[in-house]
mmCIF file of N, CA and C and ligand atoms in Angstrom:
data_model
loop_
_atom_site.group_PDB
_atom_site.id
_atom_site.type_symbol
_atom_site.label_atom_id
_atom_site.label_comp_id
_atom_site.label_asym_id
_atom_site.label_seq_id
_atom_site.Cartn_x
_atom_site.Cartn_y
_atom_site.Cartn_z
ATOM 1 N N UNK A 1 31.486 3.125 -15.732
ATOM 2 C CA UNK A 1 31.762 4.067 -14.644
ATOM 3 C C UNK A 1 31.766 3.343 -13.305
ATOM 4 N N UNK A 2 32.832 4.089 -12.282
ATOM 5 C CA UNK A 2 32.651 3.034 -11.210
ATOM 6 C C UNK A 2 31.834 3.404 -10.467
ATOM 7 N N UNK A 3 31.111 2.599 -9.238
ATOM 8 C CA UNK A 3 30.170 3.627 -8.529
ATOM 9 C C UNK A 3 30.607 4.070 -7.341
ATOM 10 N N UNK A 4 29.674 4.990 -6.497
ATOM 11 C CA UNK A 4 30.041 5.837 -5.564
ATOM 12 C C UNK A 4 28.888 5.415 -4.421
ATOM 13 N N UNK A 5 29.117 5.881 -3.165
ATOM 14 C CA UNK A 5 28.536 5.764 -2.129
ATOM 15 C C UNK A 5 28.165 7.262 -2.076
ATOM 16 N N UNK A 6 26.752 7.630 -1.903
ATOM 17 C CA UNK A 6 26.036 8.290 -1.608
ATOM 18 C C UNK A 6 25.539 8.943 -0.109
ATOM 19 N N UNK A 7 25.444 10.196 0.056
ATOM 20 C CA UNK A 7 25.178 10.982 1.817
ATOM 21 C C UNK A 7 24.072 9.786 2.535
ATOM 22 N N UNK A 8 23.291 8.761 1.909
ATOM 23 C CA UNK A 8 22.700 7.904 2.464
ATOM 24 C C UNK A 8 23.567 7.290 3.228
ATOM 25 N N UNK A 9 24.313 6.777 2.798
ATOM 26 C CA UNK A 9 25.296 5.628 3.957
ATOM 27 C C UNK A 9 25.192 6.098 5.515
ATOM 28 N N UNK A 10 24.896 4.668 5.964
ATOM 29 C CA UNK A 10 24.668 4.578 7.535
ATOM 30 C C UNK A 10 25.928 4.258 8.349
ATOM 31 N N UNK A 11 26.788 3.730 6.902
ATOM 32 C CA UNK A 11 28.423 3.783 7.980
ATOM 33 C C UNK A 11 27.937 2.451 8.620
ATOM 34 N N UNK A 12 27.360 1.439 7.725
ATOM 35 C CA UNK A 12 26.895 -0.414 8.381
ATOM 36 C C UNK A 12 28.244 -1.173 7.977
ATOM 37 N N UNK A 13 29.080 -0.700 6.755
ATOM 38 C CA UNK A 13 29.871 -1.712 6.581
ATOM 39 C C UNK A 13 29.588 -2.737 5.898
ATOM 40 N N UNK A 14 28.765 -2.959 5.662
ATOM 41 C CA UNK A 14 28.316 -4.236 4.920
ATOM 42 C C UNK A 14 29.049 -4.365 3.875
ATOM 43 N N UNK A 15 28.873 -3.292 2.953
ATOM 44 C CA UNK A 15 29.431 -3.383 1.415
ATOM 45 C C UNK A 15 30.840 -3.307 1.564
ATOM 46 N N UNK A 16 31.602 -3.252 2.688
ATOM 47 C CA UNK A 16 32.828 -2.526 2.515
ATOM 48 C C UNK A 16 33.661 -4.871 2.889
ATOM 49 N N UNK A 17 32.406 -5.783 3.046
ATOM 50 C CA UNK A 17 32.654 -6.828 3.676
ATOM 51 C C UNK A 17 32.530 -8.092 1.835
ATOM 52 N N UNK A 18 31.804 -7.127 1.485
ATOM 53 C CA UNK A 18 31.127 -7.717 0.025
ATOM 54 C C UNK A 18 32.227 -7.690 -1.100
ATOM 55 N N UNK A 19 32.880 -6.337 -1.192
ATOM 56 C CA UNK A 19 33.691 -6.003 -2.596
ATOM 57 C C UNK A 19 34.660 -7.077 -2.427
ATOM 58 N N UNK A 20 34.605 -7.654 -3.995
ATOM 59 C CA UNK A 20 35.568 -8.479 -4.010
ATOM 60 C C UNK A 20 37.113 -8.055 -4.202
ATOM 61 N N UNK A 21 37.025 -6.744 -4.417
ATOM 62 C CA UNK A 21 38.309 -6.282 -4.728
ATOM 63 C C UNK A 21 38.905 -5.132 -3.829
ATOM 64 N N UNK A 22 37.946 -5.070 -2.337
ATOM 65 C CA UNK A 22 38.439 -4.450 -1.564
ATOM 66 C C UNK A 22 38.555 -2.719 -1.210
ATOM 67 N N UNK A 23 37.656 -2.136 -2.564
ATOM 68 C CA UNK A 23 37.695 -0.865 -2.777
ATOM 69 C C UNK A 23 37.052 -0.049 -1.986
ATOM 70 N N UNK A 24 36.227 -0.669 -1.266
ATOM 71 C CA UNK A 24 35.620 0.223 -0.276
ATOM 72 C C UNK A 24 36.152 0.616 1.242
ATOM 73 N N UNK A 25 36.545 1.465 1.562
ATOM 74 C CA UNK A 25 37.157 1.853 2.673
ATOM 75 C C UNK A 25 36.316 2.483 3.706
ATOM 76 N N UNK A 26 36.067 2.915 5.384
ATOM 77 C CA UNK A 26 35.567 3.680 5.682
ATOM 78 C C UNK A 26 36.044 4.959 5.869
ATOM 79 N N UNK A 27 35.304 6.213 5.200
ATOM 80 C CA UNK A 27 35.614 7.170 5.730
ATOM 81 C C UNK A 27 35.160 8.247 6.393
ATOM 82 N N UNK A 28 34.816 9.273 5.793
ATOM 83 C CA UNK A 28 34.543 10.718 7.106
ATOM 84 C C UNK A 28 32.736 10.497 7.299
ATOM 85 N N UNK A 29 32.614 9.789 8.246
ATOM 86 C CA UNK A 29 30.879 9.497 8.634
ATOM 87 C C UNK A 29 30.249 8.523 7.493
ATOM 88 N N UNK A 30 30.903 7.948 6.644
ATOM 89 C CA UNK A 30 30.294 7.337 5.270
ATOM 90 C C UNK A 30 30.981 6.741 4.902
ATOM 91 N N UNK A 31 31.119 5.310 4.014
ATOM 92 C CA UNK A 31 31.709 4.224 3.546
ATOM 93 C C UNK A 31 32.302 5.110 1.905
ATOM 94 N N UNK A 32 33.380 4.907 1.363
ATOM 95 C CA UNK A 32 33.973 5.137 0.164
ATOM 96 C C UNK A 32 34.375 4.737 -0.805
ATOM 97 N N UNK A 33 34.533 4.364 -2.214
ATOM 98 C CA UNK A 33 34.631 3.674 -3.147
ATOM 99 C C UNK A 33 35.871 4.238 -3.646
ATOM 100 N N UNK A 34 37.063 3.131 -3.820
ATOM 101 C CA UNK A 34 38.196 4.036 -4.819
ATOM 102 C C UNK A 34 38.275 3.620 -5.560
ATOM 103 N N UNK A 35 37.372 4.448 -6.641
ATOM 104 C CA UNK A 35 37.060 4.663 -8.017
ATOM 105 C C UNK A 35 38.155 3.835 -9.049
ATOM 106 N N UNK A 36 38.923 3.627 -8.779
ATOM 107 C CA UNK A 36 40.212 3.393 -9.918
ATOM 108 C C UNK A 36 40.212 1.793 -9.336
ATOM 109 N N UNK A 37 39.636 1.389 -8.075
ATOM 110 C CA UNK A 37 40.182 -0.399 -7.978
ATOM 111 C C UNK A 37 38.382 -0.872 -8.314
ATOM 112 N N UNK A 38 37.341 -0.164 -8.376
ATOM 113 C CA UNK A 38 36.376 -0.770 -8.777
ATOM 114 C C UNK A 38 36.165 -1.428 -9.856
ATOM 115 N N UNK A 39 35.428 -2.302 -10.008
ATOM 116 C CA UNK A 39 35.391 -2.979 -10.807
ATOM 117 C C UNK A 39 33.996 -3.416 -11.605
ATOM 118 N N UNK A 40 32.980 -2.706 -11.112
ATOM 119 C CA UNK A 40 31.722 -2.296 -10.873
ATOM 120 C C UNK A 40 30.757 -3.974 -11.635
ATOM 121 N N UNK A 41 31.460 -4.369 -10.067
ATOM 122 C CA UNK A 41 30.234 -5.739 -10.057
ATOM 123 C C UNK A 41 29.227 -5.454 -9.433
ATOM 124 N N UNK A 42 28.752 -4.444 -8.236
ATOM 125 C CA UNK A 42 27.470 -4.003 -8.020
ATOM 126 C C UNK A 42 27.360 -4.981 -7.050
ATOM 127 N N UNK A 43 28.149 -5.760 -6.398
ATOM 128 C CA UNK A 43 27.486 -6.485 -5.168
ATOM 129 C C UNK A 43 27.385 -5.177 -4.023
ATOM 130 N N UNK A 44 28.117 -4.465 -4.063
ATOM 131 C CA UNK A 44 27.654 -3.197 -3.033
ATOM 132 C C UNK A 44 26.555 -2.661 -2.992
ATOM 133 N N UNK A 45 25.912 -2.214 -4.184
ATOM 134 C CA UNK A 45 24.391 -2.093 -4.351
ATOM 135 C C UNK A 45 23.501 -2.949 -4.195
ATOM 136 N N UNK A 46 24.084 -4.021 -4.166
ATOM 137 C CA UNK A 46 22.775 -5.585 -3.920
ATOM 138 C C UNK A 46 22.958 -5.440 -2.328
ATOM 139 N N UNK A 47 24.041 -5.102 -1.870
ATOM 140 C CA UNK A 47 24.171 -5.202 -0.349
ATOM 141 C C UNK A 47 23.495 -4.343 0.675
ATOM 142 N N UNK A 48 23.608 -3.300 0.321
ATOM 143 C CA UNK A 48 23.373 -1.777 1.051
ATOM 144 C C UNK A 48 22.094 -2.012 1.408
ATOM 145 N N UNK A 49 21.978 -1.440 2.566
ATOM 146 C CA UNK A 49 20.334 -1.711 3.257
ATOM 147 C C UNK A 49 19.404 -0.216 2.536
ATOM 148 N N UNK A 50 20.569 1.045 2.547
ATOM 149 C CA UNK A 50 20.036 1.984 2.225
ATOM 150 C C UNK A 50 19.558 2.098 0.786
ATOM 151 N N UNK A 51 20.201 1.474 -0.125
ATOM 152 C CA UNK A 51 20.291 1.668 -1.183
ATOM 153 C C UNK A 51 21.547 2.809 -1.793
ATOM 154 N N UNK A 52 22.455 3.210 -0.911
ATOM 155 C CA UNK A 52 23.545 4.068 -1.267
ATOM 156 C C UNK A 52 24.832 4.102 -2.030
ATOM 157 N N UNK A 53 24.719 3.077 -2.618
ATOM 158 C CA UNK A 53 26.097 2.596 -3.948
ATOM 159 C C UNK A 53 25.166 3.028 -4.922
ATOM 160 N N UNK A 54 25.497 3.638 -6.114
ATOM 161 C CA UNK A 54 24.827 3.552 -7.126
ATOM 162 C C UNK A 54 26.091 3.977 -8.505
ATOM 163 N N UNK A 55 25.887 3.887 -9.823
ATOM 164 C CA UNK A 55 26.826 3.689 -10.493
ATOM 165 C C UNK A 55 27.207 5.098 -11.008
ATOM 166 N N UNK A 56 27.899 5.668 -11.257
ATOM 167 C CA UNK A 56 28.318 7.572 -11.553
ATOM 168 C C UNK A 56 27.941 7.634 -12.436
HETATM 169 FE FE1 SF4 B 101 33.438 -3.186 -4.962
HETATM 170 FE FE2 SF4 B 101 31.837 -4.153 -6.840
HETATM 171 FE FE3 SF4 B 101 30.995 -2.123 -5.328
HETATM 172 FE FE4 SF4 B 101 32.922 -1.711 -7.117
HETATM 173 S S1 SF4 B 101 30.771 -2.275 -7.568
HETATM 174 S S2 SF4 B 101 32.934 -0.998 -4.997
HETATM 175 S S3 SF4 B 101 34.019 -3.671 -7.077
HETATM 176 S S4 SF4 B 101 31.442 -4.224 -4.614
HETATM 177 FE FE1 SF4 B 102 27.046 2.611 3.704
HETATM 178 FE FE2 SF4 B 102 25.400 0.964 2.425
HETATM 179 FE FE3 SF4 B 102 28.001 0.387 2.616
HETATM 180 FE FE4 SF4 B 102 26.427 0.216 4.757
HETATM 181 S S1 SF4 B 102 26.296 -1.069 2.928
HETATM 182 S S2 SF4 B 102 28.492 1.163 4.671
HETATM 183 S S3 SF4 B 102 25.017 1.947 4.405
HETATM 184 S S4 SF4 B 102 27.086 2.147 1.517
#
């Protein structure tokens, strides 16, 4: 399953600097995952200060 960004996101960007495949976009107050280019290596979850990637 791919994962998702969670109402935690602080909107830091970090993870959106990490994906190697670019899937993370910013969007409405919160960072976004498109589900279909993930690839669920989880460097977004190693990244996140909040802890807000997690896997669906
Ligand atoms: Fe990108 Fe990997 Fe996070 Fe999927 S799990 S959004 S491929 S950094
Ligand atoms: Fe949001 Fe975490 Fe990504 Fe920062 S690293 S944009 S807090 S999901």
């Amino acid at each position: 399953m791919a994962f998702a960004i969670s109402d935690e996101c602080i909107a830091c960007g970090a993870c959106a600097a990490e994906c190697p495949v670019s899937a993370i976009t910013e969007g409405d107050g919160k960072y976004v995952i498109d589900a279909d280019t993930c690839i669920e290596c989880g460097a977004c979850a190693g990244t996140c200060p909040v802890g807000a990637p997690a896997q669906a």
